[in-house]
Amino acid sequence: MQANVRLQEAVTAAARSGTVRQFVAGVRLLGRGLGMWATTSRLMLLGAIPAFIVAILYAVLLILFFTQLDFLATWITPFAENWDTTWRTAVRLVAGAALLALAVLLVIFTFTAITLAVGDPFYERIWREVEQRLGNPPPESDEPFWRSIPRGIGNGLRLLLLTAVVGLPLFLLAFVPVVGQIVAPVLGVLFGGWLLAVELTGFAFDSRRISLRDRRRALAVRRPTALGFGVATYLLFLIPFGAVLVMPAAVAGATLLARSALDPQPPTPS
């Protein structure tokens, strides 16, 4: 009873501070991106093509992963080999769930990075369309394409390293009885959502010559909004082939998110 009261107090305090409202605002940014399917369906369909191609590849890899999940769970828990059957099975079920959660985190991040790379011309057009609707878009870049490649690869590798560094503790946390099975997935979704927000806002920030470090700082100012957008995107990506439809909308929504982080009162697109 006392725990329920404390939980209610925490929710009320968050609502008063505007955290919940800002989180919902982030979810709505993705919703506005999805709304572009009705207004610019041809452009969005072009953005779905690279996502579909990459999704097929990842679907094959995930099927292979699932077929080996029992073997992998057994391989990482050799200490349980001589345990009682009930406890051995329980530990390996937890190990399998932890492996699955870690794989999902890595798959969603790498899927986003690869899809953005493969479909760069399409997603740049979506980003530019949103910028023009909002007004005062950044000028066309005069930087040679080959110069932007190392920066993009470097940003991707740094984010991938961060995924591995944070993903491993989350993987280990999943082995903590009861608490791990609840806390680890929640933290995984929050961390994955944050990574998506950072990755997908790349077009808007890079066009303004804003570094990855400053990008994170700008989004951190509106962290609840960034998390609302990222978590909603992350959860929709979990739907089989949901990322195919969501990916172009996420690029549009991320542009809105970036503009909100750079402008205290961003204009509403017409």
Short mmCIF file of C-alpha atoms in Angstrom, two decimals:
data_model
loop_
_atom_site.label_atom_id
_atom_site.label_comp_id
_atom_site.label_asym_id
_atom_site.label_seq_id
_atom_site.Cartn_x
_atom_site.Cartn_y
_atom_site.Cartn_z
CA MET A 1 0.00 0.00 0.00
CA GLN A 2 2.78 2.39 1.00
CA ALA A 3 4.68 1.57 -2.21
CA ASN A 4 1.59 2.40 -4.27
CA VAL A 5 1.26 5.74 -2.50
CA ARG A 6 4.91 6.58 -3.18
CA LEU A 7 4.52 5.59 -6.82
CA GLN A 8 1.49 7.86 -7.16
CA GLU A 9 3.40 10.71 -5.52
CA ALA A 10 6.29 10.22 -7.94
CA VAL A 11 3.96 10.27 -10.95
CA THR A 12 2.23 13.39 -9.64
CA ALA A 13 5.55 15.14 -9.06
CA ALA A 14 6.71 14.25 -12.57
CA ALA A 15 3.48 15.55 -14.05
CA ARG A 16 3.83 18.82 -12.13
CA SER A 17 7.38 19.28 -13.31
CA GLY A 18 6.28 18.85 -16.90
CA THR A 19 8.29 15.66 -17.46
CA VAL A 20 5.30 13.60 -18.50
CA ARG A 21 4.01 16.41 -20.71
CA GLN A 22 7.38 16.72 -22.41
CA PHE A 23 7.61 12.95 -22.89
CA VAL A 24 4.18 12.93 -24.55
CA ALA A 25 5.27 15.85 -26.72
CA GLY A 26 8.11 13.68 -27.98
CA VAL A 27 5.69 10.88 -28.85
CA ARG A 28 3.60 13.41 -30.75
CA LEU A 29 6.61 14.42 -32.82
CA LEU A 30 6.75 10.88 -34.16
CA GLY A 31 3.00 11.07 -34.74
CA ARG A 32 3.48 14.19 -36.83
CA GLY A 33 6.14 12.33 -38.80
CA LEU A 34 3.71 9.49 -39.41
CA GLY A 35 1.19 12.06 -40.61
CA MET A 36 3.46 12.78 -43.56
CA TRP A 37 2.34 9.45 -45.02
CA ALA A 38 -0.95 11.22 -45.79
CA THR A 39 0.55 14.44 -47.19
CA THR A 40 3.70 13.24 -48.99
CA SER A 41 3.05 9.55 -49.49
CA ARG A 42 5.28 9.21 -52.56
CA LEU A 43 8.31 10.61 -50.77
CA MET A 44 7.63 8.48 -47.70
CA LEU A 45 7.25 5.39 -49.86
CA LEU A 46 10.70 6.04 -51.31
CA GLY A 47 12.00 6.19 -47.75
CA ALA A 48 10.40 2.84 -46.96
CA ILE A 49 12.25 1.05 -49.79
CA PRO A 50 15.73 0.96 -48.20
CA ALA A 51 14.14 0.11 -44.84
CA PHE A 52 12.38 -2.85 -46.46
CA ILE A 53 15.58 -4.13 -48.07
CA VAL A 54 17.55 -3.92 -44.83
CA ALA A 55 14.62 -5.40 -42.87
CA ILE A 56 14.65 -8.51 -45.06
CA LEU A 57 18.35 -8.99 -44.34
CA TYR A 58 17.84 -8.56 -40.60
CA ALA A 59 14.84 -10.90 -40.61
CA VAL A 60 17.08 -13.67 -41.96
CA LEU A 61 19.76 -12.92 -39.35
CA LEU A 62 17.19 -12.91 -36.54
CA ILE A 63 15.77 -16.25 -37.66
CA LEU A 64 19.28 -17.71 -37.55
CA PHE A 65 19.79 -16.18 -34.10
CA PHE A 66 16.55 -17.67 -32.78
CA THR A 67 17.52 -21.14 -34.01
CA GLN A 68 20.76 -20.90 -32.01
CA LEU A 69 19.33 -19.21 -28.91
CA ASP A 70 19.16 -22.42 -26.83
CA PHE A 71 22.74 -23.27 -27.74
CA LEU A 72 23.97 -19.77 -26.88
CA ALA A 73 22.09 -19.74 -23.56
CA THR A 74 23.71 -23.06 -22.67
CA TRP A 75 27.13 -21.87 -23.81
CA ILE A 76 27.16 -18.78 -21.57
CA THR A 77 25.92 -20.69 -18.49
CA PRO A 78 28.36 -23.60 -18.13
CA PHE A 79 28.30 -23.13 -14.34
CA ALA A 80 24.70 -24.41 -14.28
CA GLU A 81 25.47 -27.71 -16.01
CA ASN A 82 25.34 -29.78 -12.81
CA TRP A 83 22.54 -27.86 -11.14
CA ASP A 84 19.10 -29.24 -10.43
CA THR A 85 17.03 -29.42 -13.62
CA THR A 86 14.56 -26.77 -12.46
CA TRP A 87 17.24 -24.23 -11.55
CA ARG A 88 19.32 -25.00 -14.63
CA THR A 89 16.32 -24.45 -16.88
CA ALA A 90 15.39 -21.22 -15.08
CA VAL A 91 18.91 -19.79 -15.39
CA ARG A 92 19.10 -20.65 -19.08
CA LEU A 93 15.70 -19.13 -19.72
CA VAL A 94 16.93 -15.91 -18.10
CA ALA A 95 20.14 -16.13 -20.15
CA GLY A 96 18.14 -16.56 -23.33
CA ALA A 97 15.93 -13.59 -22.47
CA ALA A 98 18.99 -11.47 -21.69
CA LEU A 99 20.64 -12.44 -24.98
CA LEU A 100 17.44 -11.62 -26.82
CA ALA A 101 17.14 -8.20 -25.18
CA LEU A 102 20.76 -7.38 -25.99
CA ALA A 103 20.33 -8.59 -29.57
CA VAL A 104 17.21 -6.44 -30.02
CA LEU A 105 19.08 -3.36 -28.79
CA LEU A 106 21.98 -3.99 -31.18
CA VAL A 107 19.70 -4.89 -34.08
CA ILE A 108 17.55 -1.77 -33.77
CA PHE A 109 20.55 0.54 -33.54
CA THR A 110 22.53 -1.07 -36.37
CA PHE A 111 19.37 -1.36 -38.48
CA THR A 112 18.84 2.38 -38.14
CA ALA A 113 22.46 3.23 -38.93
CA ILE A 114 22.64 0.92 -41.96
CA THR A 115 19.26 1.98 -43.31
CA LEU A 116 20.19 5.66 -43.03
CA ALA A 117 23.42 4.92 -44.90
CA VAL A 118 21.74 2.86 -47.63
CA GLY A 119 18.84 5.26 -48.10
CA ASP A 120 20.72 8.49 -47.49
CA PRO A 121 19.40 10.31 -50.62
CA PHE A 122 15.79 9.43 -49.77
CA TYR A 123 16.02 10.36 -46.10
CA GLU A 124 17.84 13.57 -46.91
CA ARG A 125 14.91 14.54 -49.12
CA ILE A 126 12.47 13.80 -46.28
CA TRP A 127 14.58 15.84 -43.88
CA ARG A 128 14.82 18.72 -46.35
CA GLU A 129 11.04 18.65 -46.93
CA VAL A 130 10.37 19.05 -43.20
CA GLU A 131 12.98 21.81 -42.89
CA GLN A 132 11.38 23.75 -45.74
CA ARG A 133 7.93 23.38 -44.20
CA LEU A 134 9.22 24.74 -40.91
CA GLY A 135 10.91 27.65 -42.63
CA ASN A 136 14.46 28.99 -42.38
CA PRO A 137 16.10 25.73 -43.47
CA PRO A 138 19.88 25.41 -43.30
CA PRO A 139 21.66 26.28 -46.55
CA GLU A 140 22.66 23.55 -48.95
CA SER A 141 25.96 22.08 -47.88
CA ASP A 142 28.96 22.81 -50.05
CA GLU A 143 30.99 20.11 -48.31
CA PRO A 144 32.15 17.35 -50.68
CA PHE A 145 30.34 14.08 -50.08
CA TRP A 146 33.58 12.18 -49.53
CA ARG A 147 34.46 14.46 -46.60
CA SER A 148 31.23 13.70 -44.79
CA ILE A 149 31.76 9.93 -44.96
CA PRO A 150 34.51 9.70 -42.29
CA ARG A 151 32.49 11.87 -39.91
CA GLY A 152 29.39 9.73 -40.38
CA ILE A 153 31.36 6.52 -39.86
CA GLY A 154 33.05 7.97 -36.79
CA ASN A 155 29.74 9.02 -35.25
CA GLY A 156 28.27 5.61 -35.96
CA LEU A 157 31.20 3.79 -34.39
CA ARG A 158 31.08 5.95 -31.27
CA LEU A 159 27.38 5.28 -30.84
CA LEU A 160 27.92 1.58 -31.47
CA LEU A 161 30.67 1.52 -28.83
CA LEU A 162 28.31 3.25 -26.40
CA THR A 163 25.68 0.60 -27.18
CA ALA A 164 28.13 -2.17 -26.36
CA VAL A 165 29.39 -0.47 -23.17
CA VAL A 166 25.88 0.09 -21.79
CA GLY A 167 24.40 -3.08 -23.26
CA LEU A 168 26.76 -5.39 -21.36
CA PRO A 169 25.74 -4.14 -17.86
CA LEU A 170 22.08 -4.42 -18.92
CA PHE A 171 22.77 -7.98 -20.02
CA LEU A 172 24.33 -8.82 -16.64
CA LEU A 173 21.53 -7.03 -14.77
CA ALA A 174 19.02 -9.42 -16.34
CA PHE A 175 20.49 -12.24 -14.23
CA VAL A 176 19.44 -10.53 -10.98
CA PRO A 177 16.34 -12.47 -9.80
CA VAL A 178 12.98 -10.72 -10.26
CA VAL A 179 14.37 -7.16 -10.32
CA GLY A 180 16.56 -7.83 -13.34
CA GLN A 181 13.69 -9.17 -15.42
CA ILE A 182 11.74 -5.94 -14.83
CA VAL A 183 14.40 -3.24 -14.67
CA ALA A 184 16.71 -4.44 -17.46
CA PRO A 185 14.08 -4.40 -20.25
CA VAL A 186 12.82 -0.97 -19.16
CA LEU A 187 16.33 0.48 -19.08
CA GLY A 188 17.02 -1.19 -22.42
CA VAL A 189 14.04 0.54 -24.03
CA LEU A 190 14.98 3.91 -22.52
CA PHE A 191 18.60 3.61 -23.58
CA GLY A 192 17.63 2.34 -27.04
CA GLY A 193 15.17 5.20 -27.43
CA TRP A 194 17.85 7.71 -26.52
CA LEU A 195 20.25 6.22 -29.07
CA LEU A 196 17.59 6.41 -31.78
CA ALA A 197 16.91 10.06 -30.96
CA VAL A 198 20.63 10.85 -31.22
CA GLU A 199 21.11 8.85 -34.42
CA LEU A 200 18.02 10.02 -36.30
CA THR A 201 18.60 13.73 -35.65
CA GLY A 202 21.89 13.50 -37.52
CA PHE A 203 20.61 15.16 -40.71
CA ALA A 204 19.40 18.29 -38.94
CA PHE A 205 22.43 18.69 -36.69
CA ASP A 206 25.07 17.74 -39.26
CA SER A 207 23.67 20.24 -41.75
CA ARG A 208 24.31 22.94 -39.14
CA ARG A 209 27.86 21.62 -38.51
CA ILE A 210 26.96 20.60 -34.95
CA SER A 211 29.18 17.85 -33.58
CA LEU A 212 27.93 14.60 -32.06
CA ARG A 213 28.92 15.79 -28.58
CA ASP A 214 26.98 19.04 -28.98
CA ARG A 215 24.09 17.10 -30.50
CA ARG A 216 23.83 15.02 -27.35
CA ARG A 217 24.04 18.14 -25.20
CA ALA A 218 21.28 19.88 -27.15
CA LEU A 219 19.00 16.85 -26.87
CA ALA A 220 19.84 16.45 -23.18
CA VAL A 221 18.31 19.87 -22.52
CA ARG A 222 15.00 18.34 -23.62
CA ARG A 223 15.72 14.81 -22.57
CA PRO A 224 12.07 13.85 -21.75
CA THR A 225 10.98 14.99 -25.22
CA ALA A 226 13.87 13.16 -26.87
CA LEU A 227 13.07 10.02 -24.87
CA GLY A 228 9.38 10.24 -25.74
CA PHE A 229 10.23 10.35 -29.42
CA GLY A 230 12.94 7.69 -29.19
CA VAL A 231 11.01 5.25 -27.01
CA ALA A 232 7.92 5.45 -29.24
CA THR A 233 10.11 4.80 -32.28
CA TYR A 234 11.91 1.93 -30.53
CA LEU A 235 8.66 0.21 -29.55
CA LEU A 236 7.22 0.51 -33.05
CA PHE A 237 10.43 -0.92 -34.46
CA LEU A 238 9.74 -4.05 -32.39
CA ILE A 239 6.65 -4.78 -34.50
CA PRO A 240 7.63 -7.16 -37.33
CA PHE A 241 8.44 -4.98 -40.34
CA GLY A 242 7.01 -2.00 -38.47
CA ALA A 243 10.32 -0.23 -39.03
CA VAL A 244 9.66 -0.23 -42.77
CA LEU A 245 6.76 2.21 -42.35
CA VAL A 246 8.12 3.99 -39.29
CA MET A 247 11.64 4.68 -40.55
CA PRO A 248 10.79 7.55 -42.96
CA ALA A 249 8.37 8.97 -40.39
CA ALA A 250 11.07 8.76 -37.74
CA VAL A 251 13.42 10.83 -39.92
CA ALA A 252 10.69 13.46 -40.26
CA GLY A 253 9.90 13.39 -36.55
CA ALA A 254 13.59 13.57 -35.66
CA THR A 255 13.88 16.74 -37.72
CA LEU A 256 11.10 18.27 -35.65
CA LEU A 257 12.87 17.07 -32.50
CA ALA A 258 16.16 18.65 -33.57
CA ARG A 259 14.46 21.93 -34.40
CA SER A 260 12.75 21.94 -31.00
CA ALA A 261 16.11 21.38 -29.33
CA LEU A 262 17.67 24.26 -31.26
CA ASP A 263 14.74 26.67 -31.09
CA PRO A 264 12.83 27.29 -27.82
CA GLN A 265 9.65 27.93 -29.79
CA PRO A 266 9.90 26.14 -33.14
CA PRO A 267 7.31 27.08 -35.75
CA THR A 268 4.59 24.65 -36.69
CA PRO A 269 4.88 23.23 -40.23
CA SER A 270 2.06 24.12 -42.57
#
